[in-house]
Amino acid sequence: MNKTALITGINGQDGSYLAELLIEKGYTVWGILKRNSVAENQTYRIDQFRNNPNLKLEYADLLDLASLVRVLQIAKPNEIYNLAAQSHVRISFDQPIYTSQVTGIGTLNLLEAVRLICPNARVYQASSSEMFGNNIDEDGYQRETTPMNPVSPYGCAKVFSYNICRNYRNSYGLFISNGILFNHESPRRGSNFVTNKVAKEAAKIKLGLSDKLVLGNTEATRDWGHAKDYVKAMWLILQHDQADDFVCATGISHSVQYLVDYVFQSLNLDPQKHVSTAERLFRPEELKNLKGDCSKMKNILGWEPVYTFESMMDEMVQHWLDFYSK
Ligand code: NAP
Ligand code: GDD
């Protein structure tokens, strides 16, 4: 029997790749969209398969429990992927209450709806390496057992969601798993995240459409993988025979400065001529270094990434060169 999945955040970066993957696997995929005044822009990441009969979209919002109940009643999903969030860390300092409501309480709304309507469904929660804050194990990695000490309103909200998922798993026997994913990127990444901002602005500079790139903290390091690889991990997590929590990462970390140097050199540009920093783009508290150990995921679920940092950044730069050359 074909399975049915519900994805919150289907029109985001990860939701769009996950929907494609699940449709390829023969799933019927339901996705929720929150209301937006410009409906045309909202679905650009999924427009290429919008007319697939196995894709069904409904308006609903993580802040509106009744809307979640309504969608679960009609979709009757076997698997639920909770990807919706206010996912931008710096903006979470500007909108801490909204971020806590959507990224934290929104998850609880969904769990309550699941408990009422479809308690046998398997739930994936999009947890984040931002939850670790600046805690690092002695060997330089973060893993499932690393204590969580978040340094942003977004990170605090994600820790609440992570904990409430574990609590509902233990209290009510629900199948709820956390994927603790390190940063993952793609040409579909919002262009206000650093990888896609650098790729987009460098392509514009190369084509003579701009000549400067302004960044915040370039000393921070991140463990960057490709979203296409990471949505496969989400699916594997829900196919496991028991609910559990898994880190997903590449185990390789680079600084933002290294990212800039790599992209500019790939375009034969000199970053010193074009790149500067501005205080307004720094965060009140910064997560300095991320490097994940995903041995558990590799050993138990057999996950392996296809992309490298370099092949991913090359793809993103090429996307923007093509976009601005049309
Ligand atoms: P994204 O591109 O920002 O997508 C977020 C999605 O959530 C969008 O579809 C957005 O819809 C939707 N959304 C926001 N508020 C909502 C609400 N109140 N009700 C319903 N939907 C709402 O994020 P992403 O990069 O795909 O990440 C997916 C999830 O993984 C997020 O929870 C993120 O926090 C988490 N995560 C991401 C990473 C990463 O590196 N990408 C790493 C770890 C964890 P609109 O676009 O219409 O606003
Ligand atoms: N966005 C942004 N813009 N970040 C910048 C800039 C800039 O102009 N300049 C420097 N940075 C630095 C940030 O300070 C941070 O140290 C690093 O680049 C990465 O920033 P983002 O790309 O915004 O990602 P993030 O690490 O804060 O958060 C992402 O990864 C988390 C997982 O660790 C998001 O996708 C979160 O939703 C996700 O949970």
PDB file of N, CA and C and ligand atoms in Angstrom, residues 8-16 32-36 42 45 60-64 68 82-88 98 102-103 124-130 154 158 179-185 188-190 193 224-225 227 230 234, ligand 1:
ATOM      1  N   THR A   8       4.945  19.851   6.949  1.00  0.00           N
ATOM      2  CA  THR A   8       4.775  21.272   7.276  1.00  0.00           C
ATOM      3  C   THR A   8       6.034  21.973   6.760  1.00  0.00           C
ATOM      4  N   GLY A   9       5.866  23.178   6.210  1.00  0.00           N
ATOM      5  CA  GLY A   9       7.032  23.849   5.616  1.00  0.00           C
ATOM      6  C   GLY A   9       7.371  23.285   4.256  1.00  0.00           C
ATOM      7  N   ILE A  10       6.369  22.785   3.521  1.00  0.00           N
ATOM      8  CA  ILE A  10       6.634  22.123   2.220  1.00  0.00           C
ATOM      9  C   ILE A  10       7.228  23.081   1.195  1.00  0.00           C
ATOM     10  N   ASN A  11       6.925  24.375   1.327  1.00  0.00           N
ATOM     11  CA  ASN A  11       7.433  25.334   0.346  1.00  0.00           C
ATOM     12  C   ASN A  11       8.781  25.933   0.751  1.00  0.00           C
ATOM     13  N   GLY A  12       9.362  25.430   1.848  1.00  0.00           N
ATOM     14  CA  GLY A  12      10.702  25.877   2.242  1.00  0.00           C
ATOM     15  C   GLY A  12      11.757  25.081   1.486  1.00  0.00           C
ATOM     16  N   GLN A  13      13.036  25.388   1.787  1.00  0.00           N
ATOM     17  CA  GLN A  13      14.129  24.665   1.105  1.00  0.00           C
ATOM     18  C   GLN A  13      13.977  23.145   1.283  1.00  0.00           C
ATOM     19  N   ASP A  14      13.945  22.680   2.522  1.00  0.00           N
ATOM     20  CA  ASP A  14      13.943  21.231   2.778  1.00  0.00           C
ATOM     21  C   ASP A  14      12.627  20.591   2.347  1.00  0.00           C
ATOM     22  N   GLY A  15      11.519  21.295   2.623  1.00  0.00           N
ATOM     23  CA  GLY A  15      10.203  20.740   2.286  1.00  0.00           C
ATOM     24  C   GLY A  15      10.096  20.437   0.800  1.00  0.00           C
ATOM     25  N   SER A  16      10.668  21.325  -0.027  1.00  0.00           N
ATOM     26  CA  SER A  16      10.544  21.127  -1.477  1.00  0.00           C
ATOM     27  C   SER A  16      11.334  19.893  -1.918  1.00  0.00           C
ATOM     28  N   ILE A  32       1.328  21.763   3.942  1.00  0.00           N
ATOM     29  CA  ILE A  32       0.563  22.929   4.386  1.00  0.00           C
ATOM     30  C   ILE A  32       1.301  24.219   4.026  1.00  0.00           C
ATOM     31  N   LEU A  33       0.493  25.195   3.604  1.00  0.00           N
ATOM     32  CA  LEU A  33       0.992  26.532   3.306  1.00  0.00           C
ATOM     33  C   LEU A  33       0.351  27.495   4.277  1.00  0.00           C
ATOM     34  N   LYS A  34       1.162  28.405   4.835  1.00  0.00           N
ATOM     35  CA  LYS A  34       0.534  29.455   5.632  1.00  0.00           C
ATOM     36  C   LYS A  34       0.161  30.590   4.695  1.00  0.00           C
ATOM     37  N   ARG A  35      -0.869  31.317   5.036  1.00  0.00           N
ATOM     38  CA  ARG A  35      -1.382  32.330   4.117  1.00  0.00           C
ATOM     39  C   ARG A  35      -0.332  33.421   3.872  1.00  0.00           C
ATOM     40  N   ASN A  36      -0.199  33.787   2.608  1.00  0.00           N
ATOM     41  CA  ASN A  36       0.748  34.823   2.217  1.00  0.00           C
ATOM     42  C   ASN A  36       0.020  35.749   1.257  1.00  0.00           C
ATOM     43  N   GLN A  42       4.847  32.244  -3.248  1.00  0.00           N
ATOM     44  CA  GLN A  42       4.983  31.338  -2.116  1.00  0.00           C
ATOM     45  C   GLN A  42       5.382  29.931  -2.523  1.00  0.00           C
ATOM     46  N   ARG A  45       9.337  27.202  -5.089  1.00  0.00           N
ATOM     47  CA  ARG A  45      10.246  26.042  -4.953  1.00  0.00           C
ATOM     48  C   ARG A  45       9.574  24.709  -5.336  1.00  0.00           C
ATOM     49  N   ALA A  60      -2.872  26.002   6.178  1.00  0.00           N
ATOM     50  CA  ALA A  60      -2.883  25.734   7.627  1.00  0.00           C
ATOM     51  C   ALA A  60      -1.681  26.451   8.212  1.00  0.00           C
ATOM     52  N   ASP A  61      -1.639  26.553   9.522  1.00  0.00           N
ATOM     53  CA  ASP A  61      -0.565  27.310  10.176  1.00  0.00           C
ATOM     54  C   ASP A  61      -0.236  26.614  11.482  1.00  0.00           C
ATOM     55  N   LEU A  62       1.060  26.518  11.799  1.00  0.00           N
ATOM     56  CA  LEU A  62       1.452  25.873  13.064  1.00  0.00           C
ATOM     57  C   LEU A  62       0.882  26.598  14.277  1.00  0.00           C
ATOM     58  N   LEU A  63       0.515  27.876  14.100  1.00  0.00           N
ATOM     59  CA  LEU A  63      -0.039  28.630  15.229  1.00  0.00           C
ATOM     60  C   LEU A  63      -1.530  28.407  15.395  1.00  0.00           C
ATOM     61  N   ASP A  64      -2.160  27.670  14.477  1.00  0.00           N
ATOM     62  CA  ASP A  64      -3.612  27.516  14.448  1.00  0.00           C
ATOM     63  C   ASP A  64      -3.936  26.019  14.594  1.00  0.00           C
ATOM     64  N   LEU A  68      -4.588  22.569  11.929  1.00  0.00           N
ATOM     65  CA  LEU A  68      -3.779  21.339  11.908  1.00  0.00           C
ATOM     66  C   LEU A  68      -4.683  20.118  12.067  1.00  0.00           C
ATOM     67  N   ASN A  82       7.760  17.585  10.381  1.00  0.00           N
ATOM     68  CA  ASN A  82       7.523  18.948  10.861  1.00  0.00           C
ATOM     69  C   ASN A  82       8.734  19.830  10.561  1.00  0.00           C
ATOM     70  N   LEU A  83       8.684  20.464   9.391  1.00  0.00           N
ATOM     71  CA  LEU A  83       9.804  21.296   8.934  1.00  0.00           C
ATOM     72  C   LEU A  83       9.493  22.784   9.073  1.00  0.00           C
ATOM     73  N   ALA A  84       8.265  23.143   9.361  1.00  0.00           N
ATOM     74  CA  ALA A  84       7.904  24.566   9.422  1.00  0.00           C
ATOM     75  C   ALA A  84       8.573  25.228  10.621  1.00  0.00           C
ATOM     76  N   ALA A  85       9.044  26.435  10.406  1.00  0.00           N
ATOM     77  CA  ALA A  85       9.667  27.211  11.489  1.00  0.00           C
ATOM     78  C   ALA A  85       9.955  28.618  11.004  1.00  0.00           C
ATOM     79  N   GLN A  86      10.130  29.555  11.938  1.00  0.00           N
ATOM     80  CA  GLN A  86      10.856  30.793  11.634  1.00  0.00           C
ATOM     81  C   GLN A  86      12.304  30.354  11.813  1.00  0.00           C
ATOM     82  N   SER A  87      13.012  30.157  10.704  1.00  0.00           N
ATOM     83  CA  SER A  87      14.268  29.403  10.758  1.00  0.00           C
ATOM     84  C   SER A  87      15.520  30.287  10.700  1.00  0.00           C
ATOM     85  N   HIS A  88      15.359  31.609  10.683  1.00  0.00           N
ATOM     86  CA  HIS A  88      16.543  32.477  10.561  1.00  0.00           C
ATOM     87  C   HIS A  88      17.021  32.913  11.949  1.00  0.00           C
ATOM     88  N   TYR A  98       7.632  35.867  18.374  1.00  0.00           N
ATOM     89  CA  TYR A  98       7.062  35.171  17.206  1.00  0.00           C
ATOM     90  C   TYR A  98       7.836  33.873  16.939  1.00  0.00           C
ATOM     91  N   VAL A 102       6.198  30.118  16.849  1.00  0.00           N
ATOM     92  CA  VAL A 102       6.135  29.237  15.672  1.00  0.00           C
ATOM     93  C   VAL A 102       7.072  28.035  15.858  1.00  0.00           C
ATOM     94  N   THR A 103       8.336  28.331  16.185  1.00  0.00           N
ATOM     95  CA  THR A 103       9.382  27.297  16.185  1.00  0.00           C
ATOM     96  C   THR A 103       9.303  26.424  17.436  1.00  0.00           C
ATOM     97  N   TYR A 124       8.514  13.212  12.319  1.00  0.00           N
ATOM     98  CA  TYR A 124       9.903  13.685  12.257  1.00  0.00           C
ATOM     99  C   TYR A 124       9.927  15.139  12.706  1.00  0.00           C
ATOM    100  N   GLN A 125      10.799  15.469  13.664  1.00  0.00           N
ATOM    101  CA  GLN A 125      10.943  16.851  14.111  1.00  0.00           C
ATOM    102  C   GLN A 125      12.284  17.412  13.632  1.00  0.00           C
ATOM    103  N   ALA A 126      12.211  18.585  12.971  1.00  0.00           N
ATOM    104  CA  ALA A 126      13.414  19.229  12.426  1.00  0.00           C
ATOM    105  C   ALA A 126      14.179  19.936  13.535  1.00  0.00           C
ATOM    106  N   SER A 127      14.973  19.164  14.255  1.00  0.00           N
ATOM    107  CA  SER A 127      15.819  19.762  15.289  1.00  0.00           C
ATOM    108  C   SER A 127      17.128  20.240  14.657  1.00  0.00           C
ATOM    109  N   SER A 128      17.914  20.982  15.452  1.00  0.00           N
ATOM    110  CA  SER A 128      19.016  21.741  14.833  1.00  0.00           C
ATOM    111  C   SER A 128      20.288  21.728  15.669  1.00  0.00           C
ATOM    112  N   SER A 129      21.414  21.793  14.973  1.00  0.00           N
ATOM    113  CA  SER A 129      22.700  21.937  15.661  1.00  0.00           C
ATOM    114  C   SER A 129      22.788  23.264  16.418  1.00  0.00           C
ATOM    115  N   GLU A 130      21.927  24.221  16.065  1.00  0.00           N
ATOM    116  CA  GLU A 130      21.893  25.489  16.813  1.00  0.00           C
ATOM    117  C   GLU A 130      21.546  25.233  18.288  1.00  0.00           C
ATOM    118  N   TYR A 154      16.015  31.478  18.523  1.00  0.00           N
ATOM    119  CA  TYR A 154      15.711  30.325  17.651  1.00  0.00           C
ATOM    120  C   TYR A 154      16.191  29.031  18.292  1.00  0.00           C
ATOM    121  N   LYS A 158      13.980  25.783  19.498  1.00  0.00           N
ATOM    122  CA  LYS A 158      14.230  24.424  18.967  1.00  0.00           C
ATOM    123  C   LYS A 158      14.483  23.437  20.111  1.00  0.00           C
ATOM    124  N   GLY A 179      15.590  14.663  14.121  1.00  0.00           N
ATOM    125  CA  GLY A 179      16.807  14.728  13.310  1.00  0.00           C
ATOM    126  C   GLY A 179      17.524  15.997  13.738  1.00  0.00           C
ATOM    127  N   ILE A 180      18.738  15.861  14.300  1.00  0.00           N
ATOM    128  CA  ILE A 180      19.496  17.056  14.726  1.00  0.00           C
ATOM    129  C   ILE A 180      20.436  17.393  13.573  1.00  0.00           C
ATOM    130  N   LEU A 181      19.946  18.244  12.682  1.00  0.00           N
ATOM    131  CA  LEU A 181      20.659  18.484  11.431  1.00  0.00           C
ATOM    132  C   LEU A 181      21.571  19.697  11.535  1.00  0.00           C
ATOM    133  N   PHE A 182      22.800  19.537  11.053  1.00  0.00           N
ATOM    134  CA  PHE A 182      23.719  20.654  10.926  1.00  0.00           C
ATOM    135  C   PHE A 182      23.358  21.416   9.635  1.00  0.00           C
ATOM    136  N   ASN A 183      23.977  22.580   9.437  1.00  0.00           N
ATOM    137  CA  ASN A 183      23.585  23.463   8.327  1.00  0.00           C
ATOM    138  C   ASN A 183      23.579  22.715   6.996  1.00  0.00           C
ATOM    139  N   HIS A 184      22.507  22.927   6.233  1.00  0.00           N
ATOM    140  CA  HIS A 184      22.474  22.345   4.889  1.00  0.00           C
ATOM    141  C   HIS A 184      21.871  23.357   3.924  1.00  0.00           C
ATOM    142  N   GLU A 185      22.422  23.351   2.738  1.00  0.00           N
ATOM    143  CA  GLU A 185      22.272  24.455   1.793  1.00  0.00           C
ATOM    144  C   GLU A 185      21.930  23.908   0.421  1.00  0.00           C
ATOM    145  N   ARG A 188      18.230  26.365  -3.531  1.00  0.00           N
ATOM    146  CA  ARG A 188      16.902  26.767  -3.013  1.00  0.00           C
ATOM    147  C   ARG A 188      16.986  27.413  -1.631  1.00  0.00           C
ATOM    148  N   ARG A 189      18.170  27.580  -1.088  1.00  0.00           N
ATOM    149  CA  ARG A 189      18.341  28.193   0.219  1.00  0.00           C
ATOM    150  C   ARG A 189      17.903  29.651   0.163  1.00  0.00           C
ATOM    151  N   GLY A 190      17.245  30.155   1.209  1.00  0.00           N
ATOM    152  CA  GLY A 190      16.936  31.577   1.285  1.00  0.00           C
ATOM    153  C   GLY A 190      18.216  32.376   1.094  1.00  0.00           C
ATOM    154  N   PHE A 193      20.687  33.579   4.019  1.00  0.00           N
ATOM    155  CA  PHE A 193      21.598  32.703   4.758  1.00  0.00           C
ATOM    156  C   PHE A 193      22.965  32.833   4.079  1.00  0.00           C
ATOM    157  N   TRP A 224      28.771  22.440   6.737  1.00  0.00           N
ATOM    158  CA  TRP A 224      27.763  22.647   5.700  1.00  0.00           C
ATOM    159  C   TRP A 224      27.605  21.419   4.811  1.00  0.00           C
ATOM    160  N   GLY A 225      26.378  20.885   4.704  1.00  0.00           N
ATOM    161  CA  GLY A 225      26.072  19.816   3.766  1.00  0.00           C
ATOM    162  C   GLY A 225      24.999  20.273   2.792  1.00  0.00           C
ATOM    163  N   ALA A 227      21.176  20.096   1.155  1.00  0.00           N
ATOM    164  CA  ALA A 227      19.807  19.772   1.587  1.00  0.00           C
ATOM    165  C   ALA A 227      19.286  18.485   0.939  1.00  0.00           C
ATOM    166  N   TYR A 230      20.352  15.706   2.948  1.00  0.00           N
ATOM    167  CA  TYR A 230      19.802  15.702   4.299  1.00  0.00           C
ATOM    168  C   TYR A 230      18.325  15.290   4.331  1.00  0.00           C
ATOM    169  N   MET A 234      16.220  12.431   6.654  1.00  0.00           N
ATOM    170  CA  MET A 234      14.911  12.567   7.341  1.00  0.00           C
ATOM    171  C   MET A 234      14.058  11.333   7.081  1.00  0.00           C
TER     172      MET A 234
HETATM  173  P1  NAP B   1      12.939  27.442   5.441  1.00  0.00           P
HETATM  174  O1  NAP B   1      13.410  27.399   4.024  1.00  0.00           O
HETATM  175  O2  NAP B   1      13.013  28.727   6.199  1.00  0.00           O
HETATM  176  O3  NAP B   1      11.428  26.911   5.469  1.00  0.00           O
HETATM  177  C1  NAP B   1      10.591  27.101   6.576  1.00  0.00           C
HETATM  178  C2  NAP B   1       9.181  26.728   6.164  1.00  0.00           C
HETATM  179  O4  NAP B   1       8.288  26.918   7.288  1.00  0.00           O
HETATM  180  C3  NAP B   1       8.598  27.580   5.020  1.00  0.00           C
HETATM  181  O5  NAP B   1       7.888  26.728   4.174  1.00  0.00           O
HETATM  182  C4  NAP B   1       7.655  28.532   5.740  1.00  0.00           C
HETATM  183  O6  NAP B   1       6.612  29.017   4.931  1.00  0.00           O
HETATM  184  C5  NAP B   1       7.125  27.597   6.819  1.00  0.00           C
HETATM  185  N1  NAP B   1       6.493  28.277   7.942  1.00  0.00           N
HETATM  186  C6  NAP B   1       6.990  29.304   8.663  1.00  0.00           C
HETATM  187  N2  NAP B   1       6.131  29.659   9.642  1.00  0.00           N
HETATM  188  C7  NAP B   1       5.060  28.831   9.536  1.00  0.00           C
HETATM  189  C8  NAP B   1       3.831  28.700  10.239  1.00  0.00           C
HETATM  190  N3  NAP B   1       3.518  29.503  11.257  1.00  0.00           N
HETATM  191  N4  NAP B   1       2.956  27.735   9.853  1.00  0.00           N
HETATM  192  C9  NAP B   1       3.239  26.928   8.801  1.00  0.00           C
HETATM  193  N5  NAP B   1       4.370  27.022   8.074  1.00  0.00           N
HETATM  194  C10 NAP B   1       5.271  27.956   8.442  1.00  0.00           C
HETATM  195  O7  NAP B   1      13.743  26.349   6.313  1.00  0.00           O
HETATM  196  P2  NAP B   1      14.561  25.055   5.833  1.00  0.00           P
HETATM  197  O8  NAP B   1      15.974  25.468   5.637  1.00  0.00           O
HETATM  198  O9  NAP B   1      13.814  24.362   4.771  1.00  0.00           O
HETATM  199  O10 NAP B   1      14.549  24.203   7.175  1.00  0.00           O
HETATM  200  C11 NAP B   1      13.475  23.286   7.442  1.00  0.00           C
HETATM  201  C12 NAP B   1      13.417  23.034   8.950  1.00  0.00           C
HETATM  202  O11 NAP B   1      14.662  22.474   9.387  1.00  0.00           O
HETATM  203  C13 NAP B   1      13.194  24.264   9.793  1.00  0.00           C
HETATM  204  O12 NAP B   1      12.422  23.885  10.908  1.00  0.00           O
HETATM  205  C14 NAP B   1      14.586  24.668  10.247  1.00  0.00           C
HETATM  206  O13 NAP B   1      14.533  25.401  11.440  1.00  0.00           O
HETATM  207  C15 NAP B   1      15.207  23.295  10.438  1.00  0.00           C
HETATM  208  N6  NAP B   1      16.647  23.209  10.252  1.00  0.00           N
HETATM  209  C16 NAP B   1      17.218  23.722   9.134  1.00  0.00           C
HETATM  210  C17 NAP B   1      18.580  23.593   8.943  1.00  0.00           C
HETATM  211  C18 NAP B   1      19.247  24.144   7.709  1.00  0.00           C
HETATM  212  O14 NAP B   1      20.480  24.300   7.731  1.00  0.00           O
HETATM  213  N7  NAP B   1      18.505  24.412   6.635  1.00  0.00           N
HETATM  214  C19 NAP B   1      19.363  22.929   9.911  1.00  0.00           C
HETATM  215  C20 NAP B   1      18.736  22.405  11.037  1.00  0.00           C
HETATM  216  C21 NAP B   1      17.368  22.538  11.195  1.00  0.00           C
HETATM  217  P3  NAP B   1       6.752  30.461   4.171  1.00  0.00           P
HETATM  218  O15 NAP B   1       7.977  30.337   3.285  1.00  0.00           O
HETATM  219  O16 NAP B   1       5.490  30.589   3.431  1.00  0.00           O
HETATM  220  O17 NAP B   1       6.987  31.463   5.260  1.00  0.00           O
END
